[in-house]
PDB file of C-alpha atoms in Angstrom:
ATOM      1  CA  MET A 119      14.980  40.546   0.460  1.00  0.00           C
ATOM      2  CA  ASP A 120      14.714  37.447  -0.533  1.00  0.00           C
ATOM      3  CA  THR A 121      11.060  36.548  -0.658  1.00  0.00           C
ATOM      4  CA  ALA A 122      11.852  32.811  -1.744  1.00  0.00           C
ATOM      5  CA  HIS A 123      13.395  32.439   1.761  1.00  0.00           C
ATOM      6  CA  PRO A 124      11.408  34.649   4.717  1.00  0.00           C
ATOM      7  CA  PRO A 125      13.511  35.305   7.752  1.00  0.00           C
ATOM      8  CA  SER A 126      13.668  32.731  10.311  1.00  0.00           C
ATOM      9  CA  THR A 127      10.809  32.946  13.154  1.00  0.00           C
ATOM     10  CA  THR A 128       9.521  30.847  16.151  1.00  0.00           C
ATOM     11  CA  ALA A 129       6.299  28.763  15.071  1.00  0.00           C
ATOM     12  CA  THR A 130       3.470  28.355  16.949  1.00  0.00           C
ATOM     13  CA  LEU A 131       1.928  24.699  17.764  1.00  0.00           C
ATOM     14  CA  GLN A 132      -0.848  25.971  15.326  1.00  0.00           C
ATOM     15  CA  ASP A 133       1.886  26.821  12.729  1.00  0.00           C
ATOM     16  CA  VAL A 134       3.055  22.647  12.955  1.00  0.00           C
ATOM     17  CA  VAL A 135      -0.815  21.612  13.302  1.00  0.00           C
ATOM     18  CA  ASP A 136      -1.203  23.677   9.924  1.00  0.00           C
ATOM     19  CA  VAL A 137       1.830  22.035   8.109  1.00  0.00           C
ATOM     20  CA  ALA A 138       0.736  18.600   9.062  1.00  0.00           C
ATOM     21  CA  ASP A 139      -2.474  18.931   7.845  1.00  0.00           C
ATOM     22  CA  ARG A 140      -0.943  20.369   4.668  1.00  0.00           C
ATOM     23  CA  LEU A 141       1.748  16.597   4.420  1.00  0.00           C
ATOM     24  CA  TRP A 142      -0.829  14.250   6.148  1.00  0.00           C
ATOM     25  CA  PRO A 143      -4.375  15.747   5.544  1.00  0.00           C
ATOM     26  CA  PHE A 144      -6.677  15.497   8.333  1.00  0.00           C
ATOM     27  CA  ARG A 145      -9.621  15.078   6.641  1.00  0.00           C
ATOM     28  CA  LEU A 146      -8.248  11.493   4.991  1.00  0.00           C
ATOM     29  CA  GLN A 147      -8.638   9.991   8.553  1.00  0.00           C
ATOM     30  CA  GLU A 148     -10.744   7.257   8.694  1.00  0.00           C
ATOM     31  CA  ASP A 149     -14.436   7.902  10.959  1.00  0.00           C
ATOM     32  CA  TRP A 150     -13.521   6.323  13.671  1.00  0.00           C
ATOM     33  CA  ASP A 151     -10.197   7.645  14.074  1.00  0.00           C
ATOM     34  CA  ALA A 152      -8.997  10.457  16.747  1.00  0.00           C
ATOM     35  CA  SER A 153      -6.060  12.131  14.517  1.00  0.00           C
ATOM     36  CA  GLY A 154      -5.369  15.560  15.408  1.00  0.00           C
ATOM     37  CA  LEU A 155      -3.898  17.827  18.608  1.00  0.00           C
ATOM     38  CA  ALA A 156      -4.399  16.205  21.983  1.00  0.00           C
ATOM     39  CA  VAL A 157      -2.633  18.175  24.096  1.00  0.00           C
ATOM     40  CA  GLY A 158      -1.326  21.859  23.596  1.00  0.00           C
ATOM     41  CA  ARG A 159      -1.813  25.557  23.086  1.00  0.00           C
ATOM     42  CA  PRO A 160      -2.117  26.318  19.774  1.00  0.00           C
ATOM     43  CA  GLU A 161      -0.284  29.767  20.757  1.00  0.00           C
ATOM     44  CA  ARG A 162       2.588  28.591  22.061  1.00  0.00           C
ATOM     45  CA  PRO A 163       6.021  28.386  20.677  1.00  0.00           C
ATOM     46  CA  VAL A 164       7.352  25.389  19.254  1.00  0.00           C
ATOM     47  CA  ARG A 165      11.389  24.932  18.790  1.00  0.00           C
ATOM     48  CA  ARG A 166      11.721  21.057  19.150  1.00  0.00           C
ATOM     49  CA  ILE A 167       9.748  18.156  17.634  1.00  0.00           C
ATOM     50  CA  HIS A 168       9.818  14.523  18.764  1.00  0.00           C
ATOM     51  CA  LEU A 169       8.637  12.127  16.826  1.00  0.00           C
ATOM     52  CA  ALA A 170       7.687   8.447  17.821  1.00  0.00           C
ATOM     53  CA  VAL A 171       4.803   5.716  16.958  1.00  0.00           C
ATOM     54  CA  ASP A 172       3.573   5.161  20.135  1.00  0.00           C
ATOM     55  CA  PRO A 173       2.512   7.858  23.104  1.00  0.00           C
ATOM     56  CA  VAL A 174       3.661   5.307  25.324  1.00  0.00           C
ATOM     57  CA  ALA A 175       4.840   6.687  29.089  1.00  0.00           C
ATOM     58  CA  SER A 176       8.838   6.230  27.978  1.00  0.00           C
ATOM     59  CA  VAL A 177       8.145   8.263  24.542  1.00  0.00           C
ATOM     60  CA  VAL A 178       6.631  10.979  26.629  1.00  0.00           C
ATOM     61  CA  ALA A 179       9.550  10.970  29.366  1.00  0.00           C
ATOM     62  CA  GLU A 180      11.780  10.837  26.585  1.00  0.00           C
ATOM     63  CA  ALA A 181       9.970  13.838  24.581  1.00  0.00           C
ATOM     64  CA  VAL A 182       9.926  15.972  27.863  1.00  0.00           C
ATOM     65  CA  ASP A 183      13.546  14.949  29.157  1.00  0.00           C
ATOM     66  CA  ALA A 184      14.727  16.413  25.711  1.00  0.00           C
ATOM     67  CA  GLY A 185      12.678  19.910  25.933  1.00  0.00           C
ATOM     68  CA  ALA A 186      10.590  19.155  22.714  1.00  0.00           C
ATOM     69  CA  ASP A 187       7.699  21.689  22.736  1.00  0.00           C
ATOM     70  CA  LEU A 188       5.492  18.792  21.028  1.00  0.00           C
ATOM     71  CA  LEU A 189       5.160  15.265  20.610  1.00  0.00           C
ATOM     72  CA  LEU A 190       4.137  13.874  16.777  1.00  0.00           C
ATOM     73  CA  THR A 191       2.972  10.222  17.304  1.00  0.00           C
ATOM     74  CA  HIS A 192       1.254   7.734  14.814  1.00  0.00           C
ATOM     75  CA  HIS A 193      -1.577   5.934  17.164  1.00  0.00           C
ATOM     76  CA  PRO A 194      -3.709   8.668  19.199  1.00  0.00           C
ATOM     77  CA  LEU A 195      -3.577   8.695  23.041  1.00  0.00           C
ATOM     78  CA  LEU A 196      -7.359   9.196  23.221  1.00  0.00           C
ATOM     79  CA  LEU A 197      -8.369   6.486  20.488  1.00  0.00           C
ATOM     80  CA  ARG A 198     -11.033   5.620  22.493  1.00  0.00           C
ATOM     81  CA  GLY A 199     -13.480   8.064  24.712  1.00  0.00           C
ATOM     82  CA  VAL A 200     -12.206   8.610  28.455  1.00  0.00           C
ATOM     83  CA  THR A 201     -14.290   9.904  31.225  1.00  0.00           C
ATOM     84  CA  SER A 202     -11.288  10.962  33.001  1.00  0.00           C
ATOM     85  CA  VAL A 203      -7.493  12.114  32.644  1.00  0.00           C
ATOM     86  CA  ALA A 204      -6.607  11.852  36.397  1.00  0.00           C
ATOM     87  CA  ALA A 205      -3.283  10.730  36.793  1.00  0.00           C
ATOM     88  CA  ASP A 206      -4.415   7.398  38.528  1.00  0.00           C
ATOM     89  CA  GLY A 207      -4.600   5.987  34.718  1.00  0.00           C
ATOM     90  CA  PHE A 208      -1.466   5.368  32.287  1.00  0.00           C
ATOM     91  CA  LYS A 209      -3.312   8.014  29.647  1.00  0.00           C
ATOM     92  CA  GLY A 210      -4.082  10.994  32.337  1.00  0.00           C
ATOM     93  CA  ARG A 211      -0.496  10.424  33.721  1.00  0.00           C
ATOM     94  CA  ALA A 212       0.681  10.703  29.879  1.00  0.00           C
ATOM     95  CA  ILE A 213      -1.525  13.960  29.819  1.00  0.00           C
ATOM     96  CA  HIS A 214      -0.328  15.655  33.219  1.00  0.00           C
ATOM     97  CA  ASP A 215       3.472  14.641  32.108  1.00  0.00           C
ATOM     98  CA  LEU A 216       2.817  16.132  28.821  1.00  0.00           C
ATOM     99  CA  VAL A 217       1.464  19.414  30.223  1.00  0.00           C
ATOM    100  CA  GLU A 218       3.397  19.983  33.081  1.00  0.00           C
ATOM    101  CA  GLY A 219       6.532  19.139  30.986  1.00  0.00           C
ATOM    102  CA  GLY A 220       5.480  21.817  28.257  1.00  0.00           C
ATOM    103  CA  CYS A 221       4.916  19.331  25.850  1.00  0.00           C
ATOM    104  CA  ALA A 222       1.946  19.009  23.387  1.00  0.00           C
ATOM    105  CA  LEU A 223       0.481  16.205  21.866  1.00  0.00           C
ATOM    106  CA  LEU A 224      -0.211  15.531  17.845  1.00  0.00           C
ATOM    107  CA  SER A 225      -1.052  12.470  16.264  1.00  0.00           C
ATOM    108  CA  CYS A 226      -1.349  11.300  12.402  1.00  0.00           C
ATOM    109  CA  HIS A 227      -2.842   8.366  12.259  1.00  0.00           C
ATOM    110  CA  THR A 228      -5.152   6.968   9.258  1.00  0.00           C
ATOM    111  CA  ASN A 229      -4.368  10.279   7.754  1.00  0.00           C
ATOM    112  CA  ALA A 230      -0.695   9.656   7.593  1.00  0.00           C
ATOM    113  CA  ASP A 231      -1.441   5.947   6.647  1.00  0.00           C
ATOM    114  CA  ALA A 232      -3.493   7.285   3.535  1.00  0.00           C
ATOM    115  CA  ALA A 233      -1.513  10.453   2.712  1.00  0.00           C
ATOM    116  CA  ARG A 234       1.505  10.626   0.027  1.00  0.00           C
ATOM    117  CA  ARG A 235       4.761   9.755   1.448  1.00  0.00           C
ATOM    118  CA  GLY A 236       3.120   8.309   4.492  1.00  0.00           C
ATOM    119  CA  VAL A 237       3.166   5.069   6.072  1.00  0.00           C
ATOM    120  CA  SER A 238       2.449   2.506   3.465  1.00  0.00           C
ATOM    121  CA  ASP A 239       4.609   4.493   0.752  1.00  0.00           C
ATOM    122  CA  ALA A 240       7.494   3.934   3.216  1.00  0.00           C
ATOM    123  CA  LEU A 241       6.254   0.269   3.769  1.00  0.00           C
ATOM    124  CA  ILE A 242       6.382  -0.437  -0.014  1.00  0.00           C
ATOM    125  CA  ALA A 243       9.537   1.319  -0.590  1.00  0.00           C
ATOM    126  CA  ALA A 244      11.091  -0.766   2.039  1.00  0.00           C
ATOM    127  CA  CYS A 245       9.789  -3.701  -0.018  1.00  0.00           C
ATOM    128  CA  GLY A 246      11.805  -2.292  -3.298  1.00  0.00           C
ATOM    129  CA  VAL A 247       9.018  -0.716  -5.084  1.00  0.00           C
ATOM    130  CA  ASN A 248       9.046   2.959  -5.976  1.00  0.00           C
ATOM    131  CA  PRO A 249       6.693   4.527  -4.172  1.00  0.00           C
ATOM    132  CA  ASP A 250       6.015   7.376  -6.853  1.00  0.00           C
ATOM    133  CA  ASP A 251       4.840   4.110  -9.032  1.00  0.00           C
ATOM    134  CA  ALA A 252       2.617   2.432  -6.519  1.00  0.00           C
ATOM    135  CA  ALA A 253      -1.457   2.909  -6.407  1.00  0.00           C
ATOM    136  CA  PRO A 254      -3.506   3.181  -3.280  1.00  0.00           C
ATOM    137  CA  LEU A 255      -5.580  -0.113  -2.705  1.00  0.00           C
ATOM    138  CA  VAL A 256      -8.500   1.966  -1.438  1.00  0.00           C
ATOM    139  CA  PRO A 257      -8.368   5.183  -3.249  1.00  0.00           C
ATOM    140  CA  ASP A 258      -9.825   8.262  -1.627  1.00  0.00           C
ATOM    141  CA  ALA A 259     -12.942   9.079  -3.329  1.00  0.00           C
ATOM    142  CA  ALA A 260     -11.957  12.942  -3.896  1.00  0.00           C
ATOM    143  CA  ASP A 261      -8.458  12.317  -4.677  1.00  0.00           C
ATOM    144  CA  PRO A 262      -7.326   8.672  -5.967  1.00  0.00           C
ATOM    145  CA  ARG A 263      -3.644   9.499  -5.653  1.00  0.00           C
ATOM    146  CA  VAL A 264      -4.185   8.819  -2.098  1.00  0.00           C
ATOM    147  CA  GLY A 265      -6.092   6.209  -0.004  1.00  0.00           C
ATOM    148  CA  LEU A 266      -5.262   3.201   2.291  1.00  0.00           C
ATOM    149  CA  GLY A 267      -2.684   0.746   1.381  1.00  0.00           C
ATOM    150  CA  ARG A 268      -0.671   0.722  -1.883  1.00  0.00           C
ATOM    151  CA  VAL A 269       0.471  -1.437  -4.839  1.00  0.00           C
ATOM    152  CA  GLY A 270       2.949  -1.498  -6.990  1.00  0.00           C
ATOM    153  CA  THR A 271       5.320  -3.748  -9.079  1.00  0.00           C
ATOM    154  CA  LEU A 272       9.232  -4.442  -8.383  1.00  0.00           C
ATOM    155  CA  GLU A 273      11.528  -3.366 -11.612  1.00  0.00           C
ATOM    156  CA  HIS A 274      13.326  -6.772 -10.431  1.00  0.00           C
ATOM    157  CA  PRO A 275      11.046  -9.827  -9.493  1.00  0.00           C
ATOM    158  CA  VAL A 276      12.480 -11.756  -6.472  1.00  0.00           C
ATOM    159  CA  THR A 277      11.426 -14.859  -4.451  1.00  0.00           C
ATOM    160  CA  LEU A 278       8.950 -14.655  -1.586  1.00  0.00           C
ATOM    161  CA  ALA A 279      12.087 -15.745   0.770  1.00  0.00           C
ATOM    162  CA  GLU A 280      14.431 -12.887  -1.033  1.00  0.00           C
ATOM    163  CA  LEU A 281      11.456 -10.198  -0.331  1.00  0.00           C
ATOM    164  CA  ALA A 282      11.204 -11.258   3.401  1.00  0.00           C
ATOM    165  CA  GLU A 283      15.094 -11.294   3.893  1.00  0.00           C
ATOM    166  CA  ARG A 284      14.876  -7.571   2.335  1.00  0.00           C
ATOM    167  CA  LEU A 285      12.453  -6.255   4.635  1.00  0.00           C
ATOM    168  CA  ALA A 286      13.667  -8.167   7.549  1.00  0.00           C
ATOM    169  CA  LEU A 287      16.971  -6.239   6.891  1.00  0.00           C
ATOM    170  CA  ARG A 288      14.844  -2.709   6.639  1.00  0.00           C
ATOM    171  CA  ILE A 289      12.234  -2.949   9.000  1.00  0.00           C
ATOM    172  CA  PRO A 290      12.771  -2.182  12.792  1.00  0.00           C
ATOM    173  CA  PRO A 291      13.539  -5.053  14.783  1.00  0.00           C
ATOM    174  CA  ALA A 292      10.556  -6.629  16.846  1.00  0.00           C
ATOM    175  CA  VAL A 293      10.459  -9.570  18.799  1.00  0.00           C
ATOM    176  CA  GLN A 294       7.851 -11.253  16.368  1.00  0.00           C
ATOM    177  CA  GLY A 295      10.152 -10.830  13.336  1.00  0.00           C
ATOM    178  CA  LEU A 296       8.644 -11.766  10.118  1.00  0.00           C
ATOM    179  CA  ARG A 297       5.807 -14.614   9.375  1.00  0.00           C
ATOM    180  CA  VAL A 298       5.589 -15.752   6.179  1.00  0.00           C
ATOM    181  CA  ALA A 299       2.443 -17.467   4.343  1.00  0.00           C
ATOM    182  CA  GLY A 300       3.603 -19.273   0.929  1.00  0.00           C
ATOM    183  CA  GLU A 301       6.129 -21.075  -1.002  1.00  0.00           C
ATOM    184  CA  PRO A 302      10.047 -19.439  -0.124  1.00  0.00           C
ATOM    185  CA  GLY A 303      10.853 -19.849  -4.050  1.00  0.00           C
ATOM    186  CA  ARG A 304       7.804 -18.344  -5.556  1.00  0.00           C
ATOM    187  CA  ARG A 305       8.081 -15.444  -7.777  1.00  0.00           C
ATOM    188  CA  ILE A 306       7.163 -12.180  -6.574  1.00  0.00           C
ATOM    189  CA  GLY A 307       6.523  -9.517  -9.256  1.00  0.00           C
ATOM    190  CA  THR A 308       3.437  -7.110  -7.682  1.00  0.00           C
ATOM    191  CA  VAL A 309       3.488  -5.991  -3.990  1.00  0.00           C
ATOM    192  CA  ALA A 310       0.971  -5.017  -2.270  1.00  0.00           C
ATOM    193  CA  VAL A 311       0.828  -3.620   1.373  1.00  0.00           C
ATOM    194  CA  CYS A 312      -1.008  -1.918   4.433  1.00  0.00           C
ATOM    195  CA  GLY A 313       1.193  -0.661   7.286  1.00  0.00           C
ATOM    196  CA  GLY A 314      -0.556  -1.505  10.543  1.00  0.00           C
ATOM    197  CA  SER A 315      -3.593  -3.879  10.720  1.00  0.00           C
ATOM    198  CA  GLY A 316      -4.590  -4.798   7.219  1.00  0.00           C
ATOM    199  CA  ASP A 317      -6.425  -8.240   7.430  1.00  0.00           C
ATOM    200  CA  SER A 318      -9.526  -6.315   6.181  1.00  0.00           C
ATOM    201  CA  LEU A 319      -8.136  -5.671   2.820  1.00  0.00           C
ATOM    202  CA  PHE A 320      -7.688  -9.196   1.561  1.00  0.00           C
ATOM    203  CA  ASP A 321     -10.389  -8.973  -1.316  1.00  0.00           C
ATOM    204  CA  THR A 322      -9.267  -5.974  -2.301  1.00  0.00           C
ATOM    205  CA  VAL A 323      -5.484  -7.071  -2.487  1.00  0.00           C
ATOM    206  CA  ARG A 324      -6.389 -10.466  -4.718  1.00  0.00           C
ATOM    207  CA  ALA A 325      -8.717  -7.710  -6.949  1.00  0.00           C
ATOM    208  CA  HIS A 326      -5.263  -6.325  -7.627  1.00  0.00           C
ATOM    209  CA  GLY A 327      -3.424  -9.364  -8.750  1.00  0.00           C
ATOM    210  CA  ALA A 328      -0.646  -9.155  -5.858  1.00  0.00           C
ATOM    211  CA  ASP A 329       1.383 -11.823  -5.709  1.00  0.00           C
ATOM    212  CA  VAL A 330       2.366 -10.779  -1.950  1.00  0.00           C
ATOM    213  CA  TYR A 331       0.456  -9.080   0.578  1.00  0.00           C
ATOM    214  CA  VAL A 332       2.711  -6.828   3.547  1.00  0.00           C
ATOM    215  CA  THR A 333       0.737  -5.851   6.662  1.00  0.00           C
ATOM    216  CA  ALA A 334       0.632  -6.642  10.407  1.00  0.00           C
ATOM    217  CA  ASP A 335      -1.641  -7.978  12.884  1.00  0.00           C
ATOM    218  CA  LEU A 336      -2.601 -10.818  10.879  1.00  0.00           C
ATOM    219  CA  ARG A 337      -5.144 -12.864  13.069  1.00  0.00           C
ATOM    220  CA  HIS A 338      -5.589 -16.814  12.543  1.00  0.00           C
ATOM    221  CA  HIS A 339      -8.916 -17.067  10.743  1.00  0.00           C
ATOM    222  CA  PRO A 340      -8.643 -14.593   8.324  1.00  0.00           C
ATOM    223  CA  ALA A 341      -4.888 -15.711   7.201  1.00  0.00           C
ATOM    224  CA  SER A 342      -6.210 -18.944   7.465  1.00  0.00           C
ATOM    225  CA  GLU A 343      -8.947 -18.277   5.090  1.00  0.00           C
ATOM    226  CA  ALA A 344      -6.824 -16.093   2.519  1.00  0.00           C
ATOM    227  CA  ARG A 345      -4.281 -18.893   2.622  1.00  0.00           C
ATOM    228  CA  GLU A 346      -7.158 -21.420   1.920  1.00  0.00           C
ATOM    229  CA  ARG A 347      -8.714 -19.399  -0.787  1.00  0.00           C
ATOM    230  CA  ALA A 348      -5.144 -18.584  -2.326  1.00  0.00           C
ATOM    231  CA  LEU A 349      -4.567 -22.271  -2.756  1.00  0.00           C
ATOM    232  CA  GLY A 350      -8.244 -23.722  -3.597  1.00  0.00           C
ATOM    233  CA  PRO A 351      -9.084 -24.761  -7.205  1.00  0.00           C
ATOM    234  CA  GLY A 352      -8.983 -22.288 -10.008  1.00  0.00           C
ATOM    235  CA  GLU A 353      -6.823 -19.722  -7.917  1.00  0.00           C
ATOM    236  CA  HIS A 354      -3.780 -18.808  -8.689  1.00  0.00           C
ATOM    237  CA  GLY A 355      -1.912 -19.091  -5.650  1.00  0.00           C
ATOM    238  CA  THR A 356      -2.028 -15.101  -4.587  1.00  0.00           C
ATOM    239  CA  PRO A 357      -1.165 -13.693  -2.391  1.00  0.00           C
ATOM    240  CA  ALA A 358       1.581 -15.020  -0.330  1.00  0.00           C
ATOM    241  CA  LEU A 359       1.545 -12.880   2.940  1.00  0.00           C
ATOM    242  CA  ILE A 360       4.210 -11.175   5.101  1.00  0.00           C
ATOM    243  CA  ASP A 361       3.230 -10.222   8.613  1.00  0.00           C
ATOM    244  CA  ALA A 362       5.068  -7.853  10.167  1.00  0.00           C
ATOM    245  CA  ALA A 363       4.723  -6.764  13.842  1.00  0.00           C
ATOM    246  CA  HIS A 364       2.410  -3.718  14.051  1.00  0.00           C
ATOM    247  CA  SER A 365       4.857  -0.621  14.937  1.00  0.00           C
ATOM    248  CA  ALA A 366       7.546  -2.058  12.950  1.00  0.00           C
ATOM    249  CA  SER A 367       5.274  -1.893   9.682  1.00  0.00           C
ATOM    250  CA  GLU A 368       4.507   1.698  10.376  1.00  0.00           C
ATOM    251  CA  ALA A 369       8.057   2.989  12.232  1.00  0.00           C
ATOM    252  CA  LEU A 370       9.641   2.890   8.775  1.00  0.00           C
ATOM    253  CA  TRP A 371       7.407   6.268   8.229  1.00  0.00           C
ATOM    254  CA  LEU A 372       9.109   8.452  10.933  1.00  0.00           C
ATOM    255  CA  PRO A 373      12.373   9.264   9.282  1.00  0.00           C
ATOM    256  CA  TRP A 374      10.167  10.090   6.091  1.00  0.00           C
ATOM    257  CA  ALA A 375       7.715  12.091   8.294  1.00  0.00           C
ATOM    258  CA  ALA A 376      10.494  13.904  10.381  1.00  0.00           C
ATOM    259  CA  GLU A 377      12.332  15.057   6.967  1.00  0.00           C
ATOM    260  CA  ASP A 378       9.241  16.458   5.347  1.00  0.00           C
ATOM    261  CA  LEU A 379       8.281  18.066   8.263  1.00  0.00           C
ATOM    262  CA  GLN A 380      11.749  19.944   8.544  1.00  0.00           C
ATOM    263  CA  ARG A 381      11.650  20.775   4.842  1.00  0.00           C
ATOM    264  CA  ALA A 382       8.253  22.145   4.939  1.00  0.00           C
ATOM    265  CA  LEU A 383       8.536  24.319   8.431  1.00  0.00           C
ATOM    266  CA  SER A 384      11.699  25.584   7.100  1.00  0.00           C
ATOM    267  CA  ALA A 385      10.527  26.789   3.847  1.00  0.00           C
ATOM    268  CA  ARG A 386       8.092  28.874   5.914  1.00  0.00           C
ATOM    269  CA  GLY A 387      11.195  30.729   7.771  1.00  0.00           C
ATOM    270  CA  PHE A 388      10.539  28.483  10.948  1.00  0.00           C
ATOM    271  CA  GLU A 389      13.331  27.111  13.049  1.00  0.00           C
ATOM    272  CA  VAL A 390      12.370  23.536  14.440  1.00  0.00           C
ATOM    273  CA  ASP A 391      14.743  20.875  15.268  1.00  0.00           C
ATOM    274  CA  VAL A 392      12.716  17.583  14.607  1.00  0.00           C
ATOM    275  CA  HIS A 393      13.821  14.265  15.989  1.00  0.00           C
ATOM    276  CA  VAL A 394      12.655  10.264  15.827  1.00  0.00           C
ATOM    277  CA  SER A 395      12.492   8.354  19.076  1.00  0.00           C
ATOM    278  CA  THR A 396      14.787   5.711  19.071  1.00  0.00           C
ATOM    279  CA  LEU A 397      12.954   3.348  21.456  1.00  0.00           C
ATOM    280  CA  ARG A 398      11.321   0.412  20.544  1.00  0.00           C
ATOM    281  CA  THR A 399       7.558   0.360  21.646  1.00  0.00           C
ATOM    282  CA  ASP A 400       6.357  -3.131  20.522  1.00  0.00           C
ATOM    283  CA  PRO A 401       4.860  -4.394  23.468  1.00  0.00           C
ATOM    284  CA  TRP A 402       6.133  -7.880  23.105  1.00  0.00           C
ATOM    285  CA  ASP A 403       9.889  -8.862  25.039  1.00  0.00           C
ATOM    286  CA  PHE A 404      10.786 -12.242  23.969  1.00  0.00           C
ATOM    287  CA  THR A 405       9.624 -15.240  22.174  1.00  0.00           C
ATOM    288  CA  VAL A 406       9.790 -18.930  23.542  1.00  0.00           C
ATOM    289  CA  PRO A 407      10.433 -21.270  20.334  1.00  0.00           C
ATOM    290  CA  THR A 408       8.214 -24.553  20.718  1.00  0.00           C
ATOM    291  CA  PRO A 409      10.147 -27.799  20.550  1.00  0.00           C
ATOM    292  CA  PRO A 410       9.974 -29.763  17.274  1.00  0.00           C
ATOM    293  CA  GLY A 411       7.132 -32.265  17.330  1.00  0.00           C
TER     294      GLY A 411
END
């Protein structure tokens, strides 16, 4: 028998959770997070896995209709405490639909943000930086190779406008598009990123000397203050800002996650089909441009 390739067998839900923990260690999640198994019996077989950013109703229906045994999402369904999962609320309905459809729910949120080949690695790769050469903005205390955000250097500097155009072609479409703060023609060499909401890391990004910061959910006051500081006396005009839609900045990770999960399960002899949702779960539907003043 070839012991390097064990015979195929059916994975249990616990087997998949264990593999996920090796790929995106749950210990890396933030204290406020709720990554992990939310629905499902650990001993149940898993033959088909569905991946998505958000566990919204349309994604749950897509997973159940596809016959998935597990829905793995980036965002947790139960991030904040609830006192009821009755089906008269949207979270309760999602749980009932999953249970009745025989589909478990697992989330890998901030642990997947911090892990190698996670959300921020996928985002900085889309910018044109080799993720193997990028470092965490906030290294993990136990393992400095992982942590929140990434910072790295482009092999060939580009202008801010060129970087934004590159990202616009690679990031999943969203109504917001990309919002950019900075001179279009300024040269960009060092890039910092944080998938999802990243305006709490402005000072860290500046300390790394990044020319641009790519993230999502930038609020008015933090972004305004960051720009004022960047343009103020004695500053060096850094960082420029590129603000993407939250889900779009994270969805780049899903194909990586599917590939890594499929490979890791196959290496253990498990036959599992892994699929990525094609649904857009950004909550916004359209924009109306304001007329020029």
